[in-house]
Short mmCIF file of C-alpha atoms and ligand atoms in Angstrom, two decimals:
data_model
loop_
_atom_site.label_atom_id
_atom_site.label_comp_id
_atom_site.label_asym_id
_atom_site.label_seq_id
_atom_site.Cartn_x
_atom_site.Cartn_y
_atom_site.Cartn_z
CA UNK A 1 8.45 -9.17 31.67
CA UNK A 2 11.95 -10.70 31.05
CA UNK A 3 14.64 -10.48 30.27
CA UNK A 4 15.87 -12.19 27.92
CA UNK A 5 19.51 -13.82 24.84
CA UNK A 6 17.52 -14.22 21.89
CA UNK A 7 18.18 -17.94 19.86
CA UNK A 8 21.03 -18.75 21.62
CA UNK A 9 20.66 -22.25 19.72
CA UNK A 10 21.20 -20.58 16.63
CA UNK A 11 25.40 -20.29 14.79
CA UNK A 12 26.41 -16.81 14.47
CA UNK A 13 24.81 -15.56 17.28
CA UNK A 14 27.04 -15.71 20.30
CA UNK A 15 28.86 -12.39 21.11
CA UNK A 16 26.38 -9.60 18.99
CA UNK A 17 23.46 -11.95 20.25
CA UNK A 18 21.20 -9.04 20.92
CA UNK A 19 19.24 -8.74 23.89
CA UNK A 20 15.55 -7.85 23.67
CA UNK A 21 12.38 -8.00 26.08
CA UNK A 22 10.01 -10.38 25.89
CA UNK A 23 6.80 -9.32 26.62
CA UNK A 24 3.67 -10.97 27.41
CA UNK A 25 1.14 -11.18 24.21
CA UNK A 26 -0.98 -8.34 24.17
CA UNK A 27 -3.71 -9.10 22.16
CA UNK A 28 -6.39 -5.88 20.14
CA UNK A 29 -9.94 -7.11 21.35
CA UNK A 30 -11.68 -8.65 18.03
CA UNK A 31 -15.09 -8.00 19.35
CA UNK A 32 -14.85 -4.67 18.68
CA UNK A 33 -15.76 -5.19 14.97
CA UNK A 34 -19.04 -7.11 14.07
CA UNK A 35 -18.71 -9.47 10.10
CA UNK A 36 -21.73 -10.23 8.30
CA UNK A 37 -21.19 -13.60 6.91
CA UNK A 38 -23.14 -12.64 3.50
CA UNK A 39 -21.79 -9.78 1.94
CA UNK A 40 -23.29 -8.18 -0.75
CA UNK A 41 -22.63 -5.16 -3.33
CA UNK A 42 -22.82 -1.48 -2.29
CA UNK A 43 -24.49 0.11 -5.25
CA UNK A 44 -26.87 3.25 -5.28
CA UNK A 45 -26.32 4.05 -1.45
CA UNK A 46 -27.43 0.08 -0.95
CA UNK A 47 -26.54 -3.52 -0.92
CA UNK A 48 -27.71 -5.88 -3.10
CA UNK A 49 -27.64 -9.54 -3.71
CA UNK A 50 -25.30 -9.35 -7.02
CA UNK A 51 -27.23 -10.74 -10.72
CA UNK A 52 -24.14 -13.02 -11.06
CA UNK A 53 -25.09 -15.04 -7.90
CA UNK A 54 -21.77 -15.99 -7.37
CA UNK A 55 -20.26 -15.42 -4.43
CA UNK A 56 -16.26 -16.16 -3.19
CA UNK A 57 -14.48 -16.18 0.40
CA UNK A 58 -12.07 -14.22 1.77
CA UNK A 59 -9.52 -15.38 4.35
CA UNK A 60 -7.79 -14.63 7.80
CA UNK A 61 -4.41 -14.94 6.68
CA UNK A 62 -2.89 -15.08 9.76
CA UNK A 63 -4.67 -18.66 10.59
CA UNK A 64 -6.54 -19.42 7.54
CA UNK A 65 -9.80 -19.61 8.30
CA UNK A 66 -12.57 -17.59 6.64
CA UNK A 67 -13.82 -14.65 7.62
CA UNK A 68 -16.53 -14.02 4.95
CA UNK A 69 -18.29 -14.53 1.91
CA UNK A 70 -18.49 -11.63 -0.72
CA UNK A 71 -20.07 -11.03 -4.32
CA UNK A 72 -18.95 -11.43 -7.05
CA UNK A 73 -19.72 -9.11 -9.49
CA UNK A 74 -20.73 -9.62 -12.71
CA UNK A 75 -20.93 -7.85 -16.00
CA UNK A 76 -24.49 -6.93 -15.23
CA UNK A 77 -23.25 -6.05 -11.72
CA UNK A 78 -20.69 -3.46 -12.85
CA UNK A 79 -23.32 -1.93 -15.52
CA UNK A 80 -25.88 -1.43 -13.12
CA UNK A 81 -22.77 0.09 -11.00
CA UNK A 82 -21.61 2.24 -13.62
CA UNK A 83 -25.01 3.63 -14.30
CA UNK A 84 -25.75 4.31 -10.97
CA UNK A 85 -21.98 6.21 -10.76
CA UNK A 86 -23.34 8.08 -13.53
CA UNK A 87 -27.20 9.07 -12.67
CA UNK A 88 -25.30 10.48 -9.66
CA UNK A 89 -22.77 12.84 -11.82
CA UNK A 90 -25.16 13.89 -13.67
CA UNK A 91 -28.45 14.74 -11.31
CA UNK A 92 -26.32 15.15 -8.11
CA UNK A 93 -22.50 15.59 -7.53
CA UNK A 94 -21.36 17.65 -11.00
CA UNK A 95 -24.56 20.47 -9.57
CA UNK A 96 -23.49 20.77 -6.43
CA UNK A 97 -21.14 23.01 -5.02
CA UNK A 98 -17.23 22.98 -4.10
CA UNK A 99 -18.20 23.99 -0.90
CA UNK A 100 -21.16 21.27 -0.30
CA UNK A 101 -19.07 18.57 -1.74
CA UNK A 102 -16.34 19.23 0.81
CA UNK A 103 -18.37 19.21 3.78
CA UNK A 104 -19.28 15.53 3.08
CA UNK A 105 -15.72 14.64 2.35
CA UNK A 106 -14.98 15.94 6.03
CA UNK A 107 -17.91 14.66 7.39
CA UNK A 108 -17.14 11.05 5.76
CA UNK A 109 -13.47 11.82 7.51
CA UNK A 110 -14.73 12.28 11.16
CA UNK A 111 -16.50 8.78 11.32
CA UNK A 112 -13.41 7.85 10.31
CA UNK A 113 -11.95 8.82 13.13
CA UNK A 114 -14.55 7.72 15.41
CA UNK A 115 -14.69 3.91 14.00
CA UNK A 116 -10.69 4.52 13.48
CA UNK A 117 -10.09 1.32 16.25
CA UNK A 118 -12.79 -0.96 14.41
CA UNK A 119 -11.62 -0.61 10.56
CA UNK A 120 -7.75 -1.18 12.25
CA UNK A 121 -9.14 -4.62 13.50
CA UNK A 122 -10.99 -5.39 10.76
CA UNK A 123 -7.96 -4.07 8.05
CA UNK A 124 -5.41 -6.75 10.15
CA UNK A 125 -8.21 -9.49 10.49
CA UNK A 126 -8.49 -9.25 6.56
CA UNK A 127 -5.87 -7.96 5.56
CA UNK A 128 -2.97 -10.32 7.98
CA UNK A 129 -0.85 -6.89 8.34
CA UNK A 130 0.39 -5.08 12.11
CA UNK A 131 -2.92 -3.56 14.53
CA UNK A 132 0.15 -1.31 15.15
CA UNK A 133 -0.01 -0.24 11.44
CA UNK A 134 -3.61 -0.32 10.66
CA UNK A 135 -4.03 1.62 13.96
CA UNK A 136 -0.92 3.77 14.13
CA UNK A 137 -0.51 4.65 10.30
CA UNK A 138 -3.14 3.63 8.26
CA UNK A 139 -6.75 4.63 9.46
CA UNK A 140 -5.09 7.58 10.30
CA UNK A 141 -4.00 8.50 7.26
CA UNK A 142 -7.25 7.33 5.71
CA UNK A 143 -8.82 10.14 8.17
CA UNK A 144 -6.02 12.36 6.65
CA UNK A 145 -6.33 12.10 2.99
CA UNK A 146 -10.60 12.97 3.15
CA UNK A 147 -10.25 16.00 5.26
CA UNK A 148 -6.90 17.33 2.84
CA UNK A 149 -9.10 16.44 -0.23
CA UNK A 150 -12.13 18.21 1.46
CA UNK A 151 -10.46 21.05 1.82
CA UNK A 152 -9.25 21.67 -1.19
CA UNK A 153 -13.12 20.59 -2.24
CA UNK A 154 -13.85 24.86 -2.98
CA UNK A 155 -10.46 26.13 -3.71
CA UNK A 156 -9.91 24.24 -7.27
CA UNK A 157 -9.50 27.98 -8.34
CA UNK A 158 -6.55 28.10 -6.13
CA UNK A 159 -5.02 24.39 -6.62
CA UNK A 160 -4.84 25.56 -10.84
CA UNK A 161 -4.55 29.03 -10.49
CA UNK A 162 -5.40 30.82 -13.54
CA UNK A 163 -7.34 27.76 -15.19
CA UNK A 164 -11.28 26.70 -15.34
CA UNK A 165 -11.20 23.40 -14.40
CA UNK A 166 -14.15 21.01 -14.31
CA UNK A 167 -14.44 17.36 -13.17
CA UNK A 168 -14.09 14.08 -15.71
CA UNK A 169 -17.79 12.19 -14.81
CA UNK A 170 -17.10 8.66 -13.49
CA UNK A 171 -13.76 6.86 -12.83
CA UNK A 172 -13.65 3.30 -12.65
CA UNK A 173 -11.17 2.60 -9.21
CA UNK A 174 -9.51 -0.04 -9.26
CA UNK A 175 -6.92 -1.28 -5.50
CA UNK A 176 -4.74 -4.09 -4.97
CA UNK A 177 -4.35 -5.50 -1.38
CA UNK A 178 -1.50 -4.59 0.21
CA UNK A 179 -2.87 -0.78 2.51
CA UNK A 180 -6.83 -1.96 0.99
CA UNK A 181 -8.51 1.22 2.83
CA UNK A 182 -5.55 3.87 2.40
CA UNK A 183 -6.12 2.98 -1.19
CA UNK A 184 -9.34 3.04 -1.35
CA UNK A 185 -8.78 6.58 0.29
CA UNK A 186 -6.36 7.86 -2.06
CA UNK A 187 -8.68 7.09 -4.86
CA UNK A 188 -12.43 8.41 -3.66
CA UNK A 189 -11.73 11.32 -1.86
CA UNK A 190 -9.49 13.11 -5.14
CA UNK A 191 -12.31 12.18 -7.36
CA UNK A 192 -15.06 13.71 -5.17
CA UNK A 193 -13.21 16.80 -4.32
CA UNK A 194 -13.24 17.52 -7.90
CA UNK A 195 -16.80 17.09 -8.59
CA UNK A 196 -16.52 13.12 -9.90
CA UNK A 197 -18.46 10.04 -9.28
CA UNK A 198 -16.95 6.23 -7.75
CA UNK A 199 -17.16 2.75 -8.57
CA UNK A 200 -14.50 0.56 -7.73
CA UNK A 201 -13.20 -2.49 -7.44
CA UNK A 202 -11.11 -3.85 -3.83
CA UNK A 203 -8.64 -6.68 -3.90
CA UNK A 204 -11.05 -9.65 -3.85
CA UNK A 205 -8.60 -10.74 -0.63
CA UNK A 206 -8.81 -7.69 1.46
CA UNK A 207 -12.79 -6.05 0.90
CA UNK A 208 -14.17 -6.22 4.33
CA UNK A 209 -12.85 -2.09 4.84
CA UNK A 210 -14.40 -0.96 1.37
CA UNK A 211 -18.00 -1.97 2.57
CA UNK A 212 -17.78 -0.74 6.24
CA UNK A 213 -16.57 2.39 4.11
CA UNK A 214 -20.05 1.92 2.51
CA UNK A 215 -21.39 2.59 5.72
CA UNK A 216 -19.86 5.33 6.53
CA UNK A 217 -20.53 7.12 3.02
CA UNK A 218 -24.71 5.80 4.00
CA UNK A 219 -23.82 7.49 7.91
CA UNK A 220 -23.06 10.65 6.71
CA UNK A 221 -25.61 10.93 3.88
CA UNK A 222 -23.73 10.64 0.36
CA UNK A 223 -25.62 10.92 -2.33
CA UNK A 224 -27.03 7.63 -3.79
CA UNK A 225 -25.07 6.28 -6.18
CA UNK A 226 -21.58 8.70 -6.17
CA UNK A 227 -19.77 6.08 -4.64
CA UNK A 228 -20.33 2.07 -5.71
CA UNK A 229 -18.24 -0.58 -4.91
CA UNK A 230 -18.25 -3.87 -6.59
CA UNK A 231 -16.57 -6.45 -5.22
CA UNK A 232 -15.03 -9.38 -7.03
CA UNK A 233 -12.16 -11.08 -8.73
CA UNK A 234 -9.89 -9.89 -11.90
CA UNK A 235 -12.77 -10.46 -14.30
CA UNK A 236 -14.39 -7.60 -12.23
CA UNK A 237 -11.78 -5.31 -12.51
CA UNK A 238 -11.60 -5.99 -16.24
CA UNK A 239 -15.39 -5.32 -16.94
CA UNK A 240 -15.32 -2.35 -14.67
CA UNK A 241 -12.31 -1.08 -16.27
CA UNK A 242 -13.63 -1.41 -19.78
CA UNK A 243 -16.94 -0.31 -19.40
CA UNK A 244 -17.98 2.24 -21.83
CA UNK A 245 -19.00 4.66 -19.83
CA UNK A 246 -16.86 5.74 -17.29
CA UNK A 247 -14.08 8.01 -18.26
CA UNK A 248 -11.04 8.02 -16.37
CA UNK A 249 -9.15 4.73 -14.84
CA UNK A 250 -7.48 4.93 -12.09
CA UNK A 251 -5.49 1.64 -11.25
CA UNK A 252 -2.63 0.07 -8.75
CA UNK A 253 -1.11 -2.91 -8.70
CA UNK A 254 1.19 -4.40 -10.53
CA UNK A 255 2.94 -4.05 -13.65
CA UNK A 256 1.24 -6.56 -15.42
CA UNK A 257 -2.56 -5.87 -15.09
CA UNK A 258 -1.22 -2.04 -15.61
CA UNK A 259 0.32 -2.60 -19.14
CA UNK A 260 -3.20 -4.52 -19.89
CA UNK A 261 -5.24 -2.52 -18.59
CA UNK A 262 -3.23 0.34 -20.60
CA UNK A 263 -4.02 -2.00 -23.87
CA UNK A 264 -7.55 -2.33 -23.18
CA UNK A 265 -8.07 1.06 -23.32
CA UNK A 266 -5.97 2.27 -25.84
CA UNK A 267 -7.54 3.92 -28.75
CA UNK A 268 -10.94 4.81 -26.19
CA UNK A 269 -10.61 8.58 -24.50
CA UNK A 270 -10.02 7.13 -20.70
CA UNK A 271 -7.89 9.27 -19.08
CA UNK A 272 -5.51 6.78 -17.07
CA UNK A 273 -3.47 6.73 -13.42
CA UNK A 274 -1.40 4.01 -13.39
CA UNK A 275 0.56 3.34 -9.45
CA UNK A 276 2.42 -0.24 -10.31
CA UNK A 277 5.15 -1.80 -9.47
CA UNK A 278 8.67 -1.13 -7.69
CA UNK A 279 12.50 -1.66 -6.64
CA UNK A 280 13.19 0.57 -4.98
CA UNK A 281 16.67 1.29 -3.71
CA UNK A 282 18.45 2.89 -0.47
CA UNK A 283 21.82 4.86 -0.68
CA UNK A 284 23.38 4.23 2.82
CA UNK A 285 26.61 6.10 2.62
CA UNK A 286 29.53 5.44 4.86
CA UNK A 287 29.17 9.04 6.61
CA UNK A 288 25.92 8.65 7.64
CA UNK A 289 24.10 8.11 11.09
CA UNK A 290 24.41 3.79 10.60
CA UNK A 291 22.50 2.70 13.77
CA UNK A 292 19.36 5.99 12.55
CA UNK A 293 20.67 4.17 8.71
CA UNK A 294 19.59 0.67 9.84
CA UNK A 295 16.04 1.10 11.52
CA UNK A 296 15.33 3.31 8.12
CA UNK A 297 16.59 0.07 5.91
CA UNK A 298 14.54 -2.50 8.08
CA UNK A 299 11.40 -0.29 8.33
CA UNK A 300 12.12 0.40 4.75
CA UNK A 301 11.70 -3.47 3.63
CA UNK A 302 10.03 -5.75 6.81
CA UNK A 303 7.13 -3.04 7.01
CA UNK A 304 4.01 -4.24 6.30
CA UNK A 305 5.71 -7.85 5.29
CA UNK A 306 7.49 -6.14 2.34
CA UNK A 307 3.11 -6.18 1.09
CA UNK A 308 4.72 -2.03 -0.41
CA UNK A 309 5.15 -0.55 -3.60
CA UNK A 310 7.97 1.44 -2.75
CA UNK A 311 9.42 -0.68 -0.54
CA UNK A 312 13.25 -0.36 0.13
CA UNK A 313 13.88 -3.89 -1.44
CA UNK A 314 17.83 -3.21 -2.33
CA UNK A 315 19.70 -1.47 -0.11
CA UNK A 316 23.40 0.09 -1.57
CA UNK A 317 25.60 0.41 0.98
CA UNK A 318 28.88 1.92 0.93
CA UNK A 319 31.96 -0.72 0.75
CA UNK A 320 33.65 0.38 3.66
CA UNK A 321 30.41 0.18 5.79
CA UNK A 322 29.20 -3.04 4.71
CA UNK A 323 30.40 -5.66 7.35
CA UNK A 324 28.97 -3.38 9.81
CA UNK A 325 26.00 -2.21 8.30
CA UNK A 326 25.25 -6.56 7.69
CA UNK A 327 26.07 -6.82 10.88
CA UNK A 328 23.41 -4.52 12.72
CA UNK A 329 21.45 -4.86 10.16
CA UNK A 330 21.57 -8.97 11.25
CA UNK A 331 21.10 -7.96 15.00
CA UNK A 332 18.13 -5.73 14.42
CA UNK A 333 16.95 -8.48 12.56
CA UNK A 334 16.70 -10.54 15.57
CA UNK A 335 14.74 -8.71 17.96
CA UNK A 336 11.64 -8.32 15.22
CA UNK A 337 8.92 -10.24 16.58
CA UNK A 338 7.39 -12.14 13.81
CA UNK A 339 3.47 -13.49 14.71
CA UNK A 340 -0.17 -12.74 15.54
CA UNK A 341 -0.68 -9.55 13.60
CA UNK A 342 -3.60 -8.74 16.29
CA UNK A 343 -0.83 -8.56 18.99
CA UNK A 344 0.00 -5.24 20.06
CA UNK A 345 4.09 -5.64 20.16
CA UNK A 346 4.43 -7.85 16.96
CA UNK A 347 6.14 -6.49 14.31
CA UNK A 348 6.41 -8.41 11.56
CA UNK A 349 1.99 -10.50 9.97
CA UNK A 350 0.96 -12.68 8.14
CA UNK A 351 1.69 -12.59 4.40
CA UNK A 352 -1.75 -11.40 2.68
CA UNK A 353 -2.80 -15.09 0.49
CA UNK A 354 -1.12 -18.87 0.42
CA UNK A 355 -0.52 -17.61 -3.61
CA UNK A 356 1.90 -15.13 -2.06
CA UNK A 357 3.58 -16.51 0.35
CA UNK A 358 4.27 -19.55 -2.50
CA UNK A 359 5.62 -16.47 -5.01
CA UNK A 360 7.73 -15.39 -1.78
CA UNK A 361 9.13 -18.66 -1.34
CA UNK A 362 9.84 -19.91 -5.45
CA UNK A 363 11.65 -15.94 -5.34
CA UNK A 364 13.72 -16.55 -2.88
CA UNK A 365 14.39 -19.96 -3.42
CA UNK A 366 15.95 -19.43 -7.09
CA UNK A 367 17.76 -16.16 -5.37
CA UNK A 368 19.01 -19.23 -3.12
CA UNK A 369 20.22 -21.03 -5.88
CA UNK A 370 22.04 -17.30 -7.95
CA UNK A 371 23.59 -16.06 -4.19
CA UNK A 372 23.72 -18.68 -1.26
CA UNK A 373 24.87 -15.24 0.48
CA UNK A 374 21.85 -15.27 2.50
CA UNK A 375 20.67 -14.47 5.99
CA UNK A 376 17.02 -14.77 7.13
CA UNK A 377 15.99 -14.15 11.22
CA UNK A 378 16.22 -17.29 13.22
CA UNK A 379 12.53 -16.48 14.78
CA UNK A 380 9.86 -19.26 15.55
CA UNK A 381 6.98 -18.85 12.46
CA UNK A 382 3.39 -19.31 13.76
CA UNK A 383 1.60 -22.61 13.71
CA UNK A 384 -0.89 -21.58 11.24
CA UNK A 385 -1.26 -18.80 8.87
CA UNK A 386 0.89 -17.59 5.95
CA UNK A 387 4.00 -16.32 7.37
CA UNK A 388 7.87 -15.57 6.24
CA UNK A 389 10.62 -14.34 7.82
CA UNK A 390 12.82 -11.42 7.31
CA UNK A 391 16.02 -12.60 5.60
CA UNK A 392 18.23 -10.90 2.89
CA UNK A 393 20.67 -12.08 -0.22
CA UNK A 394 24.12 -10.17 1.35
CA UNK A 395 26.32 -8.91 -2.40
CA UNK A 396 23.38 -9.44 -4.69
CA UNK A 397 24.87 -9.02 -8.04
CA UNK A 398 22.09 -6.36 -10.16
CA UNK A 399 21.74 -8.82 -12.30
CA UNK A 400 20.03 -11.13 -10.19
CA UNK A 401 16.56 -12.01 -9.99
CA UNK A 402 16.52 -10.79 -5.95
CA UNK A 403 17.44 -7.66 -7.80
CA UNK A 404 15.56 -7.04 -10.29
CA UNK A 405 11.90 -8.58 -9.54
CA UNK A 406 9.25 -7.14 -7.29
CA UNK A 407 9.38 -9.77 -4.53
CA UNK A 408 6.39 -8.47 -2.61
CA UNK A 409 7.37 -9.23 0.53
CA UNK A 410 10.26 -9.64 3.29
CA UNK A 411 13.30 -9.81 1.27
CA UNK A 412 16.37 -7.32 1.01
CA UNK A 413 18.71 -7.79 -1.76
CA UNK A 414 21.97 -5.76 -0.57
CA UNK A 415 24.92 -4.49 -3.22
CA UNK A 416 28.15 -1.85 -2.45
CA UNK A 417 29.74 1.08 -4.21
CA UNK A 418 32.56 2.74 -4.14
CA UNK A 419 31.67 6.87 -4.92
CA UNK A 420 27.71 8.50 -5.41
CA UNK A 421 28.04 8.39 -9.25
CA UNK A 422 28.52 4.70 -8.90
CA UNK A 423 25.40 4.36 -6.47
CA UNK A 424 23.34 6.25 -8.68
CA UNK A 425 23.76 4.14 -11.25
CA UNK A 426 23.29 0.56 -9.62
CA UNK A 427 20.09 2.91 -7.97
CA UNK A 428 18.97 3.56 -11.74
CA UNK A 429 19.91 0.06 -12.53
CA UNK A 430 16.01 -1.12 -12.77
CA UNK A 431 13.00 -1.16 -15.00
CA UNK A 432 10.82 0.74 -12.25
CA UNK A 433 11.16 4.67 -10.53
CA UNK A 434 8.99 4.83 -7.44
CA UNK A 435 11.09 5.71 -4.93
CA UNK A 436 14.85 6.10 -3.51
CA UNK A 437 15.70 6.88 -0.04
CA UNK A 438 19.64 8.44 0.53
CA UNK A 439 21.55 7.82 3.48
CA UNK A 440 24.22 10.56 4.64
CA UNK A 441 24.88 13.44 7.01
CA UNK A 442 25.91 15.74 4.32
CA UNK A 443 23.13 18.06 2.69
CA UNK A 444 25.02 18.39 -0.59
CA UNK A 445 25.35 14.80 -1.05
CA UNK A 446 21.84 14.17 -0.32
CA UNK A 447 20.95 16.54 -2.94
CA UNK A 448 23.35 15.94 -5.83
CA UNK A 449 22.16 12.03 -5.18
CA UNK A 450 18.56 13.23 -5.27
CA UNK A 451 19.36 14.85 -8.58
CA UNK A 452 20.39 12.32 -10.25
CA UNK A 453 18.01 9.86 -9.46
CA UNK A 454 14.92 8.85 -11.55
CA UNK A 455 12.34 8.15 -8.97
CA UNK A 456 9.03 9.59 -7.93
CA UNK A 457 9.76 9.59 -3.96
CA UNK A 458 13.48 10.30 -2.52
CA UNK A 459 13.36 10.41 1.09
CA UNK A 460 16.25 11.81 3.29
CA UNK A 461 17.50 10.00 6.42
CA UNK A 462 14.15 8.80 6.72
CA UNK A 463 11.61 5.93 4.18
CA UNK A 464 8.36 5.34 4.27
CA UNK A 465 7.17 8.46 5.72
CA UNK A 466 3.68 9.59 4.10
CA UNK A 467 1.40 12.08 4.04
CA UNK A 468 -1.55 13.33 1.84
CA UNK A 469 -0.24 16.82 1.16
CA UNK A 470 3.13 14.86 -0.95
CA UNK A 471 1.87 13.42 -4.24
CA UNK A 472 3.15 10.32 -5.20
CA UNK A 473 3.37 7.95 -8.17
CA UNK A 474 6.08 6.76 -10.50
CA UNK A 475 8.36 6.19 -13.88
CA UNK A 476 8.44 3.92 -16.49
CA UNK A 477 7.70 0.93 -14.71
CA UNK A 478 6.27 2.08 -11.94
CA UNK A 479 3.20 3.76 -13.41
CA UNK A 480 2.56 7.51 -14.71
CA UNK A 481 -0.01 10.21 -12.66
CA UNK A 482 0.23 11.14 -9.04
CA UNK A 483 -1.63 10.38 -5.87
CA UNK A 484 -1.79 12.90 -3.09
CA UNK A 485 -1.48 16.59 -3.15
CA UNK A 486 -2.07 19.40 -5.14
CA UNK A 487 -0.79 17.16 -8.31
CA UNK A 488 -3.75 14.35 -7.06
CA UNK A 489 -6.59 15.94 -8.11
CA UNK A 490 -5.46 17.36 -12.33
CA UNK A 491 -6.10 13.52 -12.91
CA UNK A 492 -9.78 13.29 -12.20
CA UNK A 493 -9.89 17.37 -13.71
CA UNK A 494 -10.15 18.37 -17.02
CA UNK A 495 -8.37 21.92 -17.61
CA UNK A 496 -10.22 24.04 -19.52
CA UNK A 497 -9.01 27.38 -19.73
P1 NAP B 501 -2.66 -6.80 -9.21
O1 NAP B 501 -2.90 -8.54 -9.29
O2 NAP B 501 -2.17 -6.38 -10.41
O3 NAP B 501 -4.56 -6.96 -8.93
C1 NAP B 501 -4.57 -5.42 -8.76
C2 NAP B 501 -5.98 -5.21 -8.20
O4 NAP B 501 -6.20 -5.13 -10.05
C3 NAP B 501 -6.46 -6.37 -8.03
O5 NAP B 501 -7.87 -5.61 -7.31
C4 NAP B 501 -7.09 -7.38 -9.00
O6 NAP B 501 -7.87 -8.11 -8.83
C5 NAP B 501 -7.44 -5.80 -10.20
N1 NAP B 501 -7.16 -6.93 -11.46
C6 NAP B 501 -7.08 -8.65 -11.75
N2 NAP B 501 -6.41 -8.46 -12.58
C7 NAP B 501 -7.20 -7.06 -13.23
C8 NAP B 501 -7.63 -7.54 -14.56
N3 NAP B 501 -6.82 -8.31 -15.37
N4 NAP B 501 -8.17 -5.98 -15.29
C9 NAP B 501 -8.22 -5.20 -14.25
N5 NAP B 501 -8.26 -5.01 -13.00
C10 NAP B 501 -7.83 -6.33 -12.74
O7 NAP B 501 -1.89 -6.62 -8.05
P2 NAP B 501 -1.63 -7.27 -5.88
O8 NAP B 501 -0.75 -8.04 -6.25
O9 NAP B 501 -3.21 -7.39 -5.75
O10 NAP B 501 -0.74 -5.93 -5.81
C11 NAP B 501 0.32 -5.62 -5.80
C12 NAP B 501 0.92 -4.64 -6.18
O11 NAP B 501 0.41 -3.74 -6.76
C13 NAP B 501 2.12 -4.86 -6.54
O12 NAP B 501 3.29 -4.47 -8.13
C14 NAP B 501 2.79 -3.41 -5.89
O13 NAP B 501 4.25 -2.71 -6.53
C15 NAP B 501 1.54 -2.59 -6.69
N6 NAP B 501 1.69 -1.40 -5.60
C16 NAP B 501 1.64 -0.15 -6.59
C17 NAP B 501 1.17 0.83 -5.61
C18 NAP B 501 1.46 2.66 -5.91
O14 NAP B 501 1.02 3.44 -6.01
N7 NAP B 501 2.64 2.22 -6.65
C19 NAP B 501 0.75 0.98 -4.20
C20 NAP B 501 0.51 -0.24 -4.12
C21 NAP B 501 0.32 -1.62 -4.13
P3 NAP B 501 -8.06 -8.78 -7.33
O15 NAP B 501 -8.39 -8.68 -6.59
O16 NAP B 501 -9.04 -9.66 -7.73
O17 NAP B 501 -7.02 -10.34 -8.29
MG1 MG B 502 -8.44 -11.66 3.39
#
């Protein structure tokens, strides 16, 4: 391991050029994972070939190479999955006690823990996020969500004191690619704990971890049909949410698709939960612990390549400390390692797909046309695969594209404020309302600011901290309904009295 000055050839990095340790590669073994070449659908407890006869490829975004073929569920396949879920609901899952449901969920949680490294490697291969994140964040949280909801299964009367609740029936769930297994856990665990059965469609670029989860369900002897996975494209998701025999739609994804689902289900009796996009703000006051705030901003936007719905993609910094914050941000960004997600030292992995990378490129291009005050880290990018350097736009106008549009990549916009009221007004000046971060050493200022913000999740002096006991969800174009915590049970029950 050697210590050297980074990027000496690039401009602006002289006295402030950071020193970092150059690590030797520390690759995670991938042979602990066995990937089937041709994958089937998981319906009624079994892996079955799709009636559609169609398959499509899933890639490793860090190399662009194909990992496997996935089945593409058509209308008939979705119908079979919903029928299996209905049968399991009627005959088994709605009949057994909460205690028994909890026992299955505890068993699933323990099995996930036992195979955690395998899940982490598979998720990193298919999604492109760094192994240190899948290993230390995604998979432990997946297990935690199953444990947490297992605990509620026999205590629903305490979750809703004074009320009798009953399950809704069959839930149709559609999830995105940014936290594939975690989003599956957020959806499946509360649905099962409250007595519902599930048909879930994973994102087409990241379905492999759901199929491994199906194997865990088999191992846990979860009754057939209680959870079914229909892999496929957007049309498969549209078939699922339109199916007449589902009682509940839980969707996580983009605001545009969310709106189309709300329209498609209008006039039906289906209950909806929508977890959509965001353009969340950090407010950094001049009295904040600046190094800590800079680290939080870095984590808030560059964690998971910025593929985070609640990413802190707008930095609002008090005018008096703008220069020092920007200087420290640049220095820290130069230290971030972008590259092989399977290397344990990598900070920023691969963008999940070529389409997403193109989308980021085009928004950054538009941003540079509107605002030339642009900085990106000078790190080298791998020759293969889909990668993007961490970058920011300084002095971005509130009306600019990069301040308004969800980019879903490692791109930050920075603007300033002079008073707390201005900070609040600017933070709220968005169509979204998912998250916010407040950085100050003054508790009273944090509380006053938080009261003025319209965001579902507000962190103080930290960011991107997730916990199964905390509700998560947004306002406005960030959607409605909450996942996690006691609040996350409510969308899956009928409150009868
Ligand atoms: P997306 O394009 O909306 O896709 C989400 C899921 O919906 C995928 O499984 C997709 O299938 C499916 N889908 C596409 N068209 C559909 C249709 N017409 N009907 C039903 N399902 C359809 O979103 P994404 O690009 O995968 O994910 C990124 C978005 O998710 C961002 O906006 C992010 O903010 C949001 N997100 C929100 C939260 C939250 O909790 N608020 C959490 C994570 C992500 P394909 O994969 O085949 O396209
Ligand atoms: Mg993939």
